[in-house]
Tab-separated table of C-alpha atoms and ligand atoms in Angstrom:
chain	number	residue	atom	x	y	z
A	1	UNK	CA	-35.277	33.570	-149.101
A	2	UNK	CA	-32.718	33.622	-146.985
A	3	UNK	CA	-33.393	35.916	-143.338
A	4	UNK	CA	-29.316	36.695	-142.267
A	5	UNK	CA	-28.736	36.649	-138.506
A	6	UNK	CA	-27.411	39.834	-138.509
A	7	UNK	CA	-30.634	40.946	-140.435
A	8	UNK	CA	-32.424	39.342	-137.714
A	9	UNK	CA	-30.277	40.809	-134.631
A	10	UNK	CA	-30.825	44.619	-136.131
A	11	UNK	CA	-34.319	44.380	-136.986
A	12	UNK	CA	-34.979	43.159	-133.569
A	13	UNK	CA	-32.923	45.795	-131.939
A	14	UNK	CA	-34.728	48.408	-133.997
A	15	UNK	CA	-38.205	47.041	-133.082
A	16	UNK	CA	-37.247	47.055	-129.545
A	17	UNK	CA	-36.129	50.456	-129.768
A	18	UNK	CA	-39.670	51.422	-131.518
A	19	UNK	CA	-41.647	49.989	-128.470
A	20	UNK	CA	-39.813	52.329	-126.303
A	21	UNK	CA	-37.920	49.182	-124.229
A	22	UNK	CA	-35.022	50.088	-122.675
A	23	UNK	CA	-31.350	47.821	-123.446
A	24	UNK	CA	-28.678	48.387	-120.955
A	25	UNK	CA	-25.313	47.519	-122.767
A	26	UNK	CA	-21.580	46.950	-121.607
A	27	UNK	CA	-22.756	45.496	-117.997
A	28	UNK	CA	-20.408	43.351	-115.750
A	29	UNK	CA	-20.442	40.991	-113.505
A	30	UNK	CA	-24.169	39.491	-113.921
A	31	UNK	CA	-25.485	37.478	-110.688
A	32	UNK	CA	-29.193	35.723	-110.541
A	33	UNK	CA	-30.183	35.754	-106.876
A	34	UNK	CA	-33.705	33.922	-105.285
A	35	UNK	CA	-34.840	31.886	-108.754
A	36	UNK	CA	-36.731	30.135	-106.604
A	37	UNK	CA	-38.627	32.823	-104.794
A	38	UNK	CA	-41.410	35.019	-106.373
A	39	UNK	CA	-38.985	38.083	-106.720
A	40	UNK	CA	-35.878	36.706	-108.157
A	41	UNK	CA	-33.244	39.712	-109.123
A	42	UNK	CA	-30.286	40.406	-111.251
A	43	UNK	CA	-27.643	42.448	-109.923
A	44	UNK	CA	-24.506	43.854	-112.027
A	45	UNK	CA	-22.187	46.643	-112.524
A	46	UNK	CA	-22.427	49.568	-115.119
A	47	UNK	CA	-20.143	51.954	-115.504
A	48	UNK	CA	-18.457	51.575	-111.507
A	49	UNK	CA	-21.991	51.549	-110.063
A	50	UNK	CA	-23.902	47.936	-109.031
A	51	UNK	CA	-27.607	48.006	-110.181
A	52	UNK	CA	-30.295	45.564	-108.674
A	53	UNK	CA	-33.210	44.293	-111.432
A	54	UNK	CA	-35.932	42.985	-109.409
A	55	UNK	CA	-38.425	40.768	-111.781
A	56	UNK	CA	-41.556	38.626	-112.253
A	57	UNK	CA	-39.091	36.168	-114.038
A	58	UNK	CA	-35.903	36.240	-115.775
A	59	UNK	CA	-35.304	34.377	-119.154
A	60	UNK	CA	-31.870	33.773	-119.289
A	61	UNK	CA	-30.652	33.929	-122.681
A	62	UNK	CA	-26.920	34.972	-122.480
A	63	UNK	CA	-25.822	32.330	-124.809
A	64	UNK	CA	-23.576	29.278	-123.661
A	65	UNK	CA	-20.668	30.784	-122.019
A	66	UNK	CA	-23.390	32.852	-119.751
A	67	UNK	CA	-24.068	32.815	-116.231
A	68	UNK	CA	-27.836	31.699	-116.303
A	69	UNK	CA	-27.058	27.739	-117.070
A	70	UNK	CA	-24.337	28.433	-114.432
A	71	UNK	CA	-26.643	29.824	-111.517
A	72	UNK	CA	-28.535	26.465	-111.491
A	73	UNK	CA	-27.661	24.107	-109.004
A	74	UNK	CA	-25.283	21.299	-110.486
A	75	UNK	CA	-27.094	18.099	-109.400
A	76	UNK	CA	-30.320	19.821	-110.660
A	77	UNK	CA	-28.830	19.436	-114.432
A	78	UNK	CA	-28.386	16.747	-116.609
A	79	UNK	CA	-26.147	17.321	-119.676
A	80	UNK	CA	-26.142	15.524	-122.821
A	81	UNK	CA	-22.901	16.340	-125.143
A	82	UNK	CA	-21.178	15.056	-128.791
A	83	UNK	CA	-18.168	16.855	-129.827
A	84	UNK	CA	-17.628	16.374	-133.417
A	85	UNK	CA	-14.014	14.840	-134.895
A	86	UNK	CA	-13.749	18.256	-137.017
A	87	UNK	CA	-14.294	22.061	-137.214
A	88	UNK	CA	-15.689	24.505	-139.651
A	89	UNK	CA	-13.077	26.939	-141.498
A	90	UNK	CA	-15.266	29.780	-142.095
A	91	UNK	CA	-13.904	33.087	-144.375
A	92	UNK	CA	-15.810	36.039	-145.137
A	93	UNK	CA	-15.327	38.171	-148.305
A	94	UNK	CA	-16.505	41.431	-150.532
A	95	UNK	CA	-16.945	38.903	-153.441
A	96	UNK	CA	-20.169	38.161	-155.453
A	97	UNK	CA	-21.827	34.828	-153.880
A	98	UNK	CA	-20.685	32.280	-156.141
A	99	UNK	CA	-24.667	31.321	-156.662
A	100	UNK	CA	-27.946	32.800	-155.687
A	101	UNK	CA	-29.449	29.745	-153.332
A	102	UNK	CA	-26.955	28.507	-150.435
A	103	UNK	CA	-24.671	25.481	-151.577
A	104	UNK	CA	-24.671	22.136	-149.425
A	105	UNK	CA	-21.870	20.136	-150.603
A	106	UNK	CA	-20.210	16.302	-149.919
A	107	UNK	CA	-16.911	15.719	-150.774
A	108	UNK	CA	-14.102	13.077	-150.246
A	109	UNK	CA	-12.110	15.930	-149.361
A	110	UNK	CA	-14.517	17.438	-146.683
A	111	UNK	CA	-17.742	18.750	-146.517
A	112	UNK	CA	-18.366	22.698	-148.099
A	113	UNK	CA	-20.772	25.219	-147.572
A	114	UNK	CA	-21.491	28.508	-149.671
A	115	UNK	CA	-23.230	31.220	-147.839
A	116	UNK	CA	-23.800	34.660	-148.366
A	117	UNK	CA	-24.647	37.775	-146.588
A	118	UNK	CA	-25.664	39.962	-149.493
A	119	UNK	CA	-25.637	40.353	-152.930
A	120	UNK	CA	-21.630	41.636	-152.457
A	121	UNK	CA	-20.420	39.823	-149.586
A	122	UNK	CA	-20.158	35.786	-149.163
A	123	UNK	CA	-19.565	33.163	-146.237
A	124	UNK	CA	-17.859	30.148	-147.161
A	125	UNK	CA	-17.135	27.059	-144.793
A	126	UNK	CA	-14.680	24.240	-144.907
A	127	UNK	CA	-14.742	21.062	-142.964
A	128	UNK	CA	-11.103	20.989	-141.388
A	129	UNK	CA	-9.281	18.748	-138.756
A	130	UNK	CA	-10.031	19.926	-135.538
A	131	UNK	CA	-6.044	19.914	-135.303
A	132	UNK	CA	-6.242	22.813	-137.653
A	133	UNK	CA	-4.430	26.504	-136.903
A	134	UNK	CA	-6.112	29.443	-138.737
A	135	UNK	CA	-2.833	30.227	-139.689
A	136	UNK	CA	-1.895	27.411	-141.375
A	137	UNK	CA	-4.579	28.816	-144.273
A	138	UNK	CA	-3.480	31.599	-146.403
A	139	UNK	CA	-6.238	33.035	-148.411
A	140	UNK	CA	-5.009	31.512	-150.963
A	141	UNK	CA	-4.592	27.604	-149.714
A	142	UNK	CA	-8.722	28.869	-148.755
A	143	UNK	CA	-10.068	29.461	-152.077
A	144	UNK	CA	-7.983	26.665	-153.946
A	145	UNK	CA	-9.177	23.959	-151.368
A	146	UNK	CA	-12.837	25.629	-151.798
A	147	UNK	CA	-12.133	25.248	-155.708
A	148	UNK	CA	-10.716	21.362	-155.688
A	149	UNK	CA	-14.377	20.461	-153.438
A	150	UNK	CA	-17.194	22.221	-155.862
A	151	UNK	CA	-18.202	20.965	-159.222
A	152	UNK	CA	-16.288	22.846	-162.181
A	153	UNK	CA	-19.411	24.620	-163.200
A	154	UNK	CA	-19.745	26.502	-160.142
A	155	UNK	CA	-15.461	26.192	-158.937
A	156	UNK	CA	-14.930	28.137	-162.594
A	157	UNK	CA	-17.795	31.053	-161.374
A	158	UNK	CA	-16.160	31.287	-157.843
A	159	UNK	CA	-14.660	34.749	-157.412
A	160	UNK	CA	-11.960	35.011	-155.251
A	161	UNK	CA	-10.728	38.212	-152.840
A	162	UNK	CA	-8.776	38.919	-149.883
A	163	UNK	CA	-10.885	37.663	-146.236
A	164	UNK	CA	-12.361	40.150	-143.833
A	165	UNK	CA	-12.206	37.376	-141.456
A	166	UNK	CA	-11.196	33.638	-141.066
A	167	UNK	CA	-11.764	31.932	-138.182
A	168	UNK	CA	-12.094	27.984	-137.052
A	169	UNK	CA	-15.102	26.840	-135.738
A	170	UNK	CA	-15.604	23.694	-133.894
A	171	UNK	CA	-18.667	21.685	-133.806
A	172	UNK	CA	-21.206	20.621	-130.783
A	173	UNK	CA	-24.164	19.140	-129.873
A	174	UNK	CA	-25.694	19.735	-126.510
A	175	UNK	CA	-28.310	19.981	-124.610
A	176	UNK	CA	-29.468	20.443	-120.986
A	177	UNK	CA	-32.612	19.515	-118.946
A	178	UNK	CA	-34.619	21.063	-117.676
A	179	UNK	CA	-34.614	24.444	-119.403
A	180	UNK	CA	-36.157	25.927	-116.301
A	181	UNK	CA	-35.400	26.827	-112.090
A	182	UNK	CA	-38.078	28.242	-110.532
A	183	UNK	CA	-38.658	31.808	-111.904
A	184	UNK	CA	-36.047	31.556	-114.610
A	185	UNK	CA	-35.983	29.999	-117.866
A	186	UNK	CA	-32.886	29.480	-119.837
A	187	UNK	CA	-33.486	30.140	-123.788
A	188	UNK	CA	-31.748	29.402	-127.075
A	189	UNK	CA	-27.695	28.669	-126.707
A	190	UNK	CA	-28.117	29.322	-122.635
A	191	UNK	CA	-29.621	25.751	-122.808
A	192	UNK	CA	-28.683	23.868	-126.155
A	193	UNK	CA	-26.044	23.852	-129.130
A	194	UNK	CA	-26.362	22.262	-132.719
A	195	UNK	CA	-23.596	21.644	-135.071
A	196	UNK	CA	-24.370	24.572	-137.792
A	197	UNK	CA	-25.092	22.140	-140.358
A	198	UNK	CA	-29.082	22.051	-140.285
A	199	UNK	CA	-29.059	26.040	-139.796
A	200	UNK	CA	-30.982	25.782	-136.677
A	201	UNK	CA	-29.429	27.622	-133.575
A	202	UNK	CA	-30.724	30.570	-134.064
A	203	UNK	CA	-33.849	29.109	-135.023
A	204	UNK	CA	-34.661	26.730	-131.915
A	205	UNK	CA	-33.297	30.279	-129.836
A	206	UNK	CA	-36.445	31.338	-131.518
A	207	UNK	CA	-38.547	28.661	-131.021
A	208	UNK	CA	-38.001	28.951	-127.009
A	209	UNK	CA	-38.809	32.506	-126.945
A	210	UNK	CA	-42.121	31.535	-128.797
A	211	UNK	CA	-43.225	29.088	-126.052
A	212	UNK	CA	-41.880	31.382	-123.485
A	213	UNK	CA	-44.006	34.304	-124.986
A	214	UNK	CA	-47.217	32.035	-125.007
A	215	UNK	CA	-46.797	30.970	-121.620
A	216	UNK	CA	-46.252	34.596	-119.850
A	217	UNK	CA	-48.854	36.110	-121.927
A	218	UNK	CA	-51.592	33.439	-120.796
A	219	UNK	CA	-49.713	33.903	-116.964
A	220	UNK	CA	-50.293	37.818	-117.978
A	221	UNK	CA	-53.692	37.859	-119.282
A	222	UNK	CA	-55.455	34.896	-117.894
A	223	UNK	CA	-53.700	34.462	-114.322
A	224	UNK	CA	-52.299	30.758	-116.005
A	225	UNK	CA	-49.338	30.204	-113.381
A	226	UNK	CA	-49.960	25.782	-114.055
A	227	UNK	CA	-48.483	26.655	-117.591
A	228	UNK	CA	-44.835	28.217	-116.270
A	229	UNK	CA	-44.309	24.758	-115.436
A	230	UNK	CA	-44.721	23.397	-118.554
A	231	UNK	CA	-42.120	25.705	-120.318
A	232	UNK	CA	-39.110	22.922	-120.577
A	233	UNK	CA	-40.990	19.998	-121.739
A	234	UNK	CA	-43.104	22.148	-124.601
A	235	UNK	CA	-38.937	23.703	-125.387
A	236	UNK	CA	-37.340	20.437	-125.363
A	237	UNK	CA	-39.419	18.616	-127.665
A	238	UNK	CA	-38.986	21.070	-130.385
A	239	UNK	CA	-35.168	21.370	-129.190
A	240	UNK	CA	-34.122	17.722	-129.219
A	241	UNK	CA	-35.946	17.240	-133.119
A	242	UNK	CA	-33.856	20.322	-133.978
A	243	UNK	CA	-30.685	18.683	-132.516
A	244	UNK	CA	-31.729	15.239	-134.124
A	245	UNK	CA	-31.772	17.284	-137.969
A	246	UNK	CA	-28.126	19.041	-137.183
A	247	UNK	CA	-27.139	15.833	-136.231
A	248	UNK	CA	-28.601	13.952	-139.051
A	249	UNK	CA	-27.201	16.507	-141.100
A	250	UNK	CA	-24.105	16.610	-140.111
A	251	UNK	CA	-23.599	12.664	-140.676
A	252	UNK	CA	-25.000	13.051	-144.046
A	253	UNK	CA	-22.780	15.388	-145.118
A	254	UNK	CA	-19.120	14.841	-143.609
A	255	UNK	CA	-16.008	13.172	-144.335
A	256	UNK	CA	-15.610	10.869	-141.175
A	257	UNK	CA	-12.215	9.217	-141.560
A	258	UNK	CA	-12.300	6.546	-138.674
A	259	UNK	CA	-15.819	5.335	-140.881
A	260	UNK	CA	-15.057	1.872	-141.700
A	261	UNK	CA	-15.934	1.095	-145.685
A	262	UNK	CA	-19.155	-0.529	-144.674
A	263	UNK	CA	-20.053	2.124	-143.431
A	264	UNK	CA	-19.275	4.650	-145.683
A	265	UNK	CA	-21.522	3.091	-148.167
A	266	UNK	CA	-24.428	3.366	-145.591
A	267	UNK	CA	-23.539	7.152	-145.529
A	268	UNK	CA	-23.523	7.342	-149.436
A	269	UNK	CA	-26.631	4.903	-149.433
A	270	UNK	CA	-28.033	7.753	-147.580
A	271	UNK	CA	-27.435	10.402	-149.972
A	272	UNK	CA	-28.966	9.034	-152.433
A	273	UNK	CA	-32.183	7.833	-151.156
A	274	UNK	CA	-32.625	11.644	-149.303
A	275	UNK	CA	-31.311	13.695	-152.400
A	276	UNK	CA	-32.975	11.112	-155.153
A	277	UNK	CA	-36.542	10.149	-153.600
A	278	UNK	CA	-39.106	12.551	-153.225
A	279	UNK	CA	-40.213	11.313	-149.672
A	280	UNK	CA	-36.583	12.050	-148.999
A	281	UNK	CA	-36.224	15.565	-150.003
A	282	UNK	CA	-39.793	16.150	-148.323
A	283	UNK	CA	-38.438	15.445	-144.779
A	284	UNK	CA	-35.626	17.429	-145.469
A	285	UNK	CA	-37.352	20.493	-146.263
A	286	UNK	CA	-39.965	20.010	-143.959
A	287	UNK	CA	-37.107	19.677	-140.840
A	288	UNK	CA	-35.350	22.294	-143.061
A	289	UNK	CA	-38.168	24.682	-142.729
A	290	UNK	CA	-39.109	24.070	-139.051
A	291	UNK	CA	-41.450	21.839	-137.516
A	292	UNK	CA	-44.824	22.598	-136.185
A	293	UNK	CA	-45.433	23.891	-132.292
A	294	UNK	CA	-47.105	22.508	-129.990
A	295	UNK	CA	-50.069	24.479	-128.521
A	296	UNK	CA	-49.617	26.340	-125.079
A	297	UNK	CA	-53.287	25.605	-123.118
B	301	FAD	C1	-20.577	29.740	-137.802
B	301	FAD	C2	-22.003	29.774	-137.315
B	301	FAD	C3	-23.050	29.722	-138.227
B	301	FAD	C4	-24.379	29.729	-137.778
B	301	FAD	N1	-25.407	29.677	-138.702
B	301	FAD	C5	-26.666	29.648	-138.278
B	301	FAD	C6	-27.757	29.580	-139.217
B	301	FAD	O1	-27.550	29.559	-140.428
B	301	FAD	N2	-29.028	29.521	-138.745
B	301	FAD	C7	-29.298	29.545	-137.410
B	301	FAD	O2	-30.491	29.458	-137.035
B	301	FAD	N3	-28.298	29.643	-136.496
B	301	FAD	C8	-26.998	29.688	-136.886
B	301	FAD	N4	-25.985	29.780	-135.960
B	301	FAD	C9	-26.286	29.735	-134.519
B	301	FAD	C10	-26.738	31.063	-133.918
B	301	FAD	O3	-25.771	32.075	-134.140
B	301	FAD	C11	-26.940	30.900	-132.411
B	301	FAD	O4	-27.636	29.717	-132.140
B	301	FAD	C12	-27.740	32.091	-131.873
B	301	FAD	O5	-26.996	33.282	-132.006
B	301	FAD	C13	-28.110	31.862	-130.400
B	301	FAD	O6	-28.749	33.002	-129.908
B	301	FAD	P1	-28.772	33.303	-128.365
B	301	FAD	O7	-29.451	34.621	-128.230
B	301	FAD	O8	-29.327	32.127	-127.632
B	301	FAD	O9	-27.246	33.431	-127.907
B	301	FAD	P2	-26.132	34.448	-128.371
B	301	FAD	O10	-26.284	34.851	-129.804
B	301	FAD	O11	-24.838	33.838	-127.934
B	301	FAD	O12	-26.440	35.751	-127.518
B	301	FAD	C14	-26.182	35.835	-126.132
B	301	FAD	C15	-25.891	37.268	-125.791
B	301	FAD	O13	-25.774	37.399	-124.373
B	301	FAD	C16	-24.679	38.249	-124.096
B	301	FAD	N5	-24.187	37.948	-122.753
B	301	FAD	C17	-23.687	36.783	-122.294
B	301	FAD	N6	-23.327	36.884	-121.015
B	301	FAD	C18	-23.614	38.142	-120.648
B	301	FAD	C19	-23.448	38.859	-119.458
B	301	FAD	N7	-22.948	38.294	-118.336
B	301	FAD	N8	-23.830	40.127	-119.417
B	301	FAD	C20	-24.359	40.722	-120.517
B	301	FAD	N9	-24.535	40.104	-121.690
B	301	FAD	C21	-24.159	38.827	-121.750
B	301	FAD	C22	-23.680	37.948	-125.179
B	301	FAD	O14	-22.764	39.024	-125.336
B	301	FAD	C23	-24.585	37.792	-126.395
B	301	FAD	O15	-24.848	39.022	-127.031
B	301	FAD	C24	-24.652	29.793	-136.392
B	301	FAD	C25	-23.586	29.890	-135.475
B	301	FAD	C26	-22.280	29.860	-135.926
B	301	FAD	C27	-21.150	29.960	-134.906
């Protein structure tokens, strides 16, 4: 099935709201003071007035343009970045998916991807140039591009409409280390990015917060203050195999134009072998899926 991140944002709102948590919305200007003390504190502003959050720890996840990555000392970080040659064209529409299971699809012409975020409304990508405008594509150049890069069967079943949205994504891969100073540990986009391909941001943003919540409830129950300093390493292992799939994926699945004909073949070589052995779709879906965790002890 698939589990929509907007499904997944609401129902977590809503079961946050049930457990009687309180979310402050539309703050400004966020500061982290004393990470490295026992009391660190957030201070911002809401509605004129500046409020002052003291905490047991802070888990900064307030995505990559936030200010947790940014309150940690410069020479403390070390950053590991690919930008990819190309972007995603993504459009949104009130159509019909044009099938039931998401579509993955190679072509010479670019790389296409058919989402959907219910049974009425779809989410379609397009590999573009990353010298791409949004406004050089009409709906219309949109759908007939989508049409010229799917099979017939399924280009003939593809209903068209007018977009709720269009918009040109581009594509990253990046990670920082550690994931943690002092009291505060940075979680989900705050620390890393994955090209979209392998469907995993959201999922390794996950994956921290499940480490995180092992660690603080063994702190919690059991008075474990040796494991807080284990949160990076146990995040990063899962996070770089995650980055190594998008990335994998990504290659797999592209039109790179500076590829030189050798290795183009290697690229279709690799096709095959994944998408025609058994072994090969098996480590897809298992990386697909999600990969085991570690145990927190
Ligand atoms: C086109 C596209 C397709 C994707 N598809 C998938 C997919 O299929 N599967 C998947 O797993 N992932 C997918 N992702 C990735 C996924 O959306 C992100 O990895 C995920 O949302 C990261 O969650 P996060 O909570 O770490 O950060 P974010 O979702 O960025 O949330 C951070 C939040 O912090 C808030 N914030 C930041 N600074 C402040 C501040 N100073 N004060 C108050 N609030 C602040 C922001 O407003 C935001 O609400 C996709 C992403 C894109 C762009």
């Amino acid at each position: 099935m698939v589990y929509g991140q907007t499904e997944v944002t609401r129902d977590l709102m809503e079961a946050r709201q049930a457990c009687g948590a309180q979310t402050i919305y539309g703050v400004e200007q966020v500061e982290l003071h004393d990470l490295k003390s026992d009391k660190p504190c957030v201070t911002f502003v809401k509605n004129g007035e500046t409020c002052r959050l003291e905490c047991d720890f802070v888990a900064g996840c307030d995505g990559f343009h936030g200010v947790s990555r940014q309150s940690i000392p410069r020479d403390i970080l070390r950053e590991y970045e690919s930008i990819w040659p190309f972007g995603w064209l993504g459009l949104l529409a009130d159509t019909p998916p044009v099938n039931h299971e998401l579509i993955y699809a190679h072509h010479e012409r670019g790389f296409v991807l058919c989402s959907q975020r219910s049974l009425t409304r779809s989410r379609y990508y397009l590999q573009v140039p990353l010298s791409d405008k949004v406004e050089q594509w009409s709906d219309e150049r949109f759908w007939e591009e989508l049409k010229r890069r799917l099979p017939d069967e399924l280009s003939q079943k593809l209903v068209t409409g007018h977009s709720l949205e269009k918009s040109i994504a581009p594509l990253r891969s990046y990670v920082v280390e550690p994931m943690q100073y002092g009291r505060m540990f940075l979680v989900g986009d705050a620390a890393h990015i994955v090209p979209p391909t392998g469907a995993k941001g959201l999922n390794l943003a996950v994956s921290d917060v499940n480490y995180l919540w092992r660690i603080l409830r063994q702190y919690y129950r059991h008075g474990r203050e040796d494991l807080l300093s284990h949160y990076s390493q146990l995040a990063l292992n899962r996070v770089w195999k995650g980055e190594r799939f998008s990335w994998f994926m990504t290659h797999l699945l592209h039109d790179f134009q500076d590829k030189s004909a050798f290795d183009r073949k290697m690229q279709e070589a690799d096709r095959q072998y994944y998408l025609g052995s058994r072994a090969g779709l098996t480590t897809i879906a298992e990386n697909y899926v999600g990969l085991p965790y570690e145990t927190v002890e």
